[in-house]
Amino acid sequence: MDAFSPYPPEWIKNASHALSFHCPSCEALPHDAKRAWLNRYAPVTDALHRRRWQEFYECQCGTVWWAWSSDRPPSRYQTDDRGENDEFRRGLF
């Protein structure tokens, strides 16, 4: 499965929205998922004109879930000149 395919896979049809960026059933993180698909072909723009998209995951426990890319916690490898002062990253926007 190509995570960047423009066509949605069949397995995402019954996905549930996870309010935190982990499996809503077993709380596993996305890097433990069996499959992933990013819906980058239908982005949503927020109030600050930043794009976000849906990320779909099939967990090892069998749960299929999705979350907004903007809900993903910041990576320790990402350098961001705004740091923790960025309201969007802190979830205040």
Backbone as CSV, one residue per row, in Angstrom:
resi,resn,N_x,N_y,N_z,CA_x,CA_y,CA_z,C_x,C_y,C_z
1,MET,0.845,-1.192,0.000,0.000,0.000,0.000,0.877,1.236,0.000
2,ASP,0.627,2.097,-0.920,1.358,3.350,-1.020,0.667,4.404,-0.164
3,ALA,1.346,4.887,0.857,0.759,5.876,1.770,0.429,7.187,1.065
4,PHE,1.048,7.440,-0.084,0.831,8.692,-0.798,-0.006,8.521,-2.062
5,SER,-0.670,7.384,-2.203,-1.524,7.145,-3.360,-2.653,8.175,-3.401
6,PRO,-3.022,8.655,-4.586,-4.128,9.614,-4.658,-5.498,8.969,-4.455
7,TYR,-5.542,7.644,-4.456,-6.816,6.937,-4.330,-6.956,6.337,-2.938
8,PRO,-8.071,6.598,-2.259,-8.243,6.058,-0.903,-8.389,4.540,-0.918
9,PRO,-7.707,3.856,-0.014,-7.832,2.403,0.058,-9.155,1.995,0.704
10,GLU,-9.577,0.781,0.452,-10.839,0.272,0.995,-10.830,0.217,2.523
11,TRP,-9.688,-0.059,3.133,-9.637,-0.296,4.571,-9.917,0.950,5.412
12,ILE,-9.975,2.145,4.828,-10.218,3.354,5.628,-11.700,3.679,5.798
13,LYS,-12.581,2.926,5.147,-14.005,3.278,5.123,-14.645,3.381,6.505
14,ASN,-14.259,2.560,7.446,-14.867,2.572,8.782,-13.941,3.178,9.832
15,ALA,-13.058,4.056,9.404,-12.108,4.667,10.335,-12.820,5.592,11.316
16,SER,-12.343,5.584,12.549,-12.893,6.488,13.563,-11.895,7.616,13.816
17,HIS,-12.417,8.775,14.165,-11.577,9.947,14.412,-10.969,9.838,15.808
18,ALA,-9.658,9.841,15.870,-8.945,9.815,17.148,-8.687,11.256,17.575
19,LEU,-9.077,11.600,18.782,-8.896,12.970,19.258,-7.464,13.239,19.700
20,SER,-6.745,12.198,20.056,-5.315,12.304,20.333,-4.596,11.561,19.219
21,PHE,-3.330,11.803,19.039,-2.631,11.215,17.901,-2.095,9.828,18.237
22,HIS,-3.026,8.931,18.592,-2.700,7.524,18.829,-3.965,6.709,18.662
23,CYS,-3.831,5.407,18.640,-4.980,4.521,18.457,-5.978,4.729,19.591
24,PRO,-7.253,4.956,19.283,-8.239,5.171,20.346,-8.546,3.907,21.148
25,SER,-8.190,2.733,20.632,-8.471,1.485,21.350,-7.337,1.078,22.284
26,CYS,-6.118,1.008,21.744,-4.996,0.499,22.553,-3.927,1.552,22.818
27,GLU,-4.097,2.754,22.291,-3.189,3.887,22.475,-1.811,3.690,21.850
28,ALA,-1.709,2.789,20.866,-0.444,2.608,20.149,-0.176,3.835,19.276
29,LEU,1.079,4.137,19.075,1.481,5.284,18.266,1.449,4.935,16.778
30,PRO,1.386,5.941,15.911,1.295,5.686,14.472,2.447,4.855,13.903
31,HIS,3.650,4.980,14.457,4.768,4.218,13.886,4.636,2.721,14.138
32,ASP,3.677,2.316,14.992,3.408,0.900,15.224,2.300,0.362,14.318
33,ALA,1.722,1.210,13.487,0.588,0.818,12.645,1.017,-0.160,11.550
34,LYS,0.065,-1.010,11.138,0.312,-1.948,10.040,0.313,-1.227,8.695
35,ARG,-0.603,-0.263,8.541,-0.729,0.474,7.280,-1.036,1.930,7.573
36,ALA,-0.723,2.764,6.602,-1.019,4.194,6.722,-1.390,4.738,5.350
37,TRP,-2.249,5.752,5.354,-2.576,6.469,4.123,-2.807,7.926,4.471
38,LEU,-2.192,8.825,3.717,-2.320,10.257,3.943,-3.209,10.856,2.868
39,ASN,-4.275,11.506,3.284,-5.203,12.131,2.343,-4.720,13.544,2.034
40,ARG,-3.647,13.631,1.296,-3.056,14.929,0.976,-3.704,15.580,-0.228
41,TYR,-4.682,14.926,-0.822,-5.325,15.472,-2.007,-6.572,16.273,-1.674
42,ALA,-6.924,16.347,-0.396,-8.070,17.150,0.036,-7.701,17.888,1.319
43,PRO,-6.711,18.781,1.264,-6.304,19.483,2.485,-7.356,20.490,2.942
44,VAL,-7.315,20.776,4.221,-8.176,21.786,4.832,-7.264,22.923,5.264
45,THR,-7.710,24.145,5.111,-6.922,25.304,5.514,-7.488,25.870,6.802
46,ASP,-6.606,26.166,7.759,-7.052,26.717,9.038,-7.072,28.245,8.994
47,ALA,-7.336,28.864,10.126,-7.451,30.321,10.202,-6.134,31.033,9.893
48,LEU,-5.006,30.344,10.082,-3.699,30.929,9.786,-3.222,30.566,8.382
49,HIS,-4.128,30.026,7.565,-3.847,29.642,6.181,-2.813,28.525,6.080
50,ARG,-2.773,27.664,7.083,-1.897,26.495,7.048,-2.721,25.288,6.632
51,ARG,-2.115,24.455,5.822,-2.834,23.267,5.363,-2.669,22.127,6.362
52,ARG,-3.738,21.356,6.498,-3.677,20.123,7.271,-4.464,19.075,6.501
53,TRP,-4.195,17.825,6.754,-4.856,16.754,6.033,-5.107,15.594,6.982
54,GLN,-5.912,14.653,6.517,-6.223,13.479,7.318,-5.124,12.438,7.140
55,GLU,-4.729,11.823,8.267,-3.788,10.709,8.256,-4.538,9.495,8.787
56,PHE,-4.601,8.445,7.994,-5.316,7.225,8.359,-4.318,6.142,8.743
57,TYR,-4.660,5.371,9.782,-3.793,4.295,10.254,-4.609,3.054,10.565
58,GLU,-4.040,1.891,10.271,-4.603,0.629,10.731,-3.659,0.097,11.791
59,CYS,-4.148,0.026,13.010,-3.338,-0.369,14.155,-3.125,-1.888,14.172
60,GLN,-2.131,-2.327,14.916,-1.880,-3.759,15.109,-3.060,-4.447,15.782
61,CYS,-3.845,-3.695,16.578,-4.999,-4.276,17.275,-6.210,-4.422,16.352
62,GLY,-6.119,-3.899,15.123,-7.203,-4.015,14.156,-8.056,-2.766,14.020
63,THR,-7.872,-1.793,14.892,-8.631,-0.546,14.825,-8.108,0.327,13.686
64,VAL,-9.022,0.873,12.915,-8.658,1.825,11.858,-9.067,3.204,12.352
65,TRP,-8.124,4.132,12.380,-8.389,5.463,12.925,-7.714,6.522,12.059
66,TRP,-8.187,7.754,12.246,-7.573,8.877,11.544,-7.473,10.061,12.487
67,ALA,-6.545,10.958,12.158,-6.365,12.199,12.914,-5.868,13.267,11.943
68,TRP,-6.042,14.512,12.330,-5.536,15.615,11.519,-4.021,15.687,11.640
69,SER,-3.362,16.007,10.557,-1.905,16.139,10.576,-1.460,17.222,11.555
70,SER,-2.293,18.215,11.778,-1.948,19.292,12.717,-1.989,18.820,14.168
71,ASP,-2.609,17.661,14.433,-2.649,17.116,15.792,-1.410,16.301,16.124
72,ARG,-0.589,16.044,15.121,0.633,15.267,15.339,1.554,16.047,16.277
73,PRO,2.098,15.379,17.291,3.033,16.088,18.177,4.285,16.519,17.407
74,PRO,4.918,17.609,17.809,6.124,18.056,17.107,7.234,17.011,17.214
75,SER,7.986,16.866,16.157,9.100,15.929,16.137,10.297,16.535,16.850
76,ARG,11.034,15.703,17.544,12.247,16.213,18.196,13.324,16.525,17.165
77,TYR,13.152,16.019,15.939,14.119,16.262,14.875,13.804,17.515,14.068
78,GLN,12.618,18.042,14.248,12.199,19.213,13.485,12.681,20.478,14.175
79,THR,13.324,21.340,13.423,13.716,22.631,13.971,12.685,23.650,13.522
80,ASP,12.140,24.348,14.479,11.095,25.323,14.200,11.498,26.623,14.874
81,ASP,11.695,27.665,14.098,12.157,28.925,14.668,11.130,29.562,15.593
82,ARG,9.869,29.112,15.510,8.852,29.659,16.402,8.823,28.920,17.735
83,GLY,9.320,27.693,17.745,9.389,26.917,18.973,8.046,26.751,19.649
84,GLU,8.042,26.806,20.958,6.816,26.596,21.720,5.922,27.821,21.739
85,ASN,6.356,28.924,21.189,5.516,30.116,21.137,4.501,30.055,20.005
86,ASP,4.601,29.051,19.170,3.682,28.889,18.049,2.351,28.351,18.574
87,GLU,1.307,29.179,18.530,0.000,28.782,19.061,-0.587,27.603,18.310
88,PHE,-0.303,27.501,17.018,-0.831,26.393,16.223,-0.259,25.064,16.709
89,ARG,1.035,25.004,16.958,1.682,23.776,17.427,1.201,23.396,18.825
90,ARG,0.908,24.367,19.661,0.464,24.079,21.027,-1.007,23.730,21.083
91,GLY,-1.710,23.818,19.964,-3.109,23.441,19.931,-4.059,24.523,20.396
92,LEU,-3.603,25.769,20.430,-4.460,26.855,20.890,-5.259,27.461,19.754
93,PHE,-4.978,27.061,18.539,-5.676,27.618,17.394,-6.495,26.572,16.721
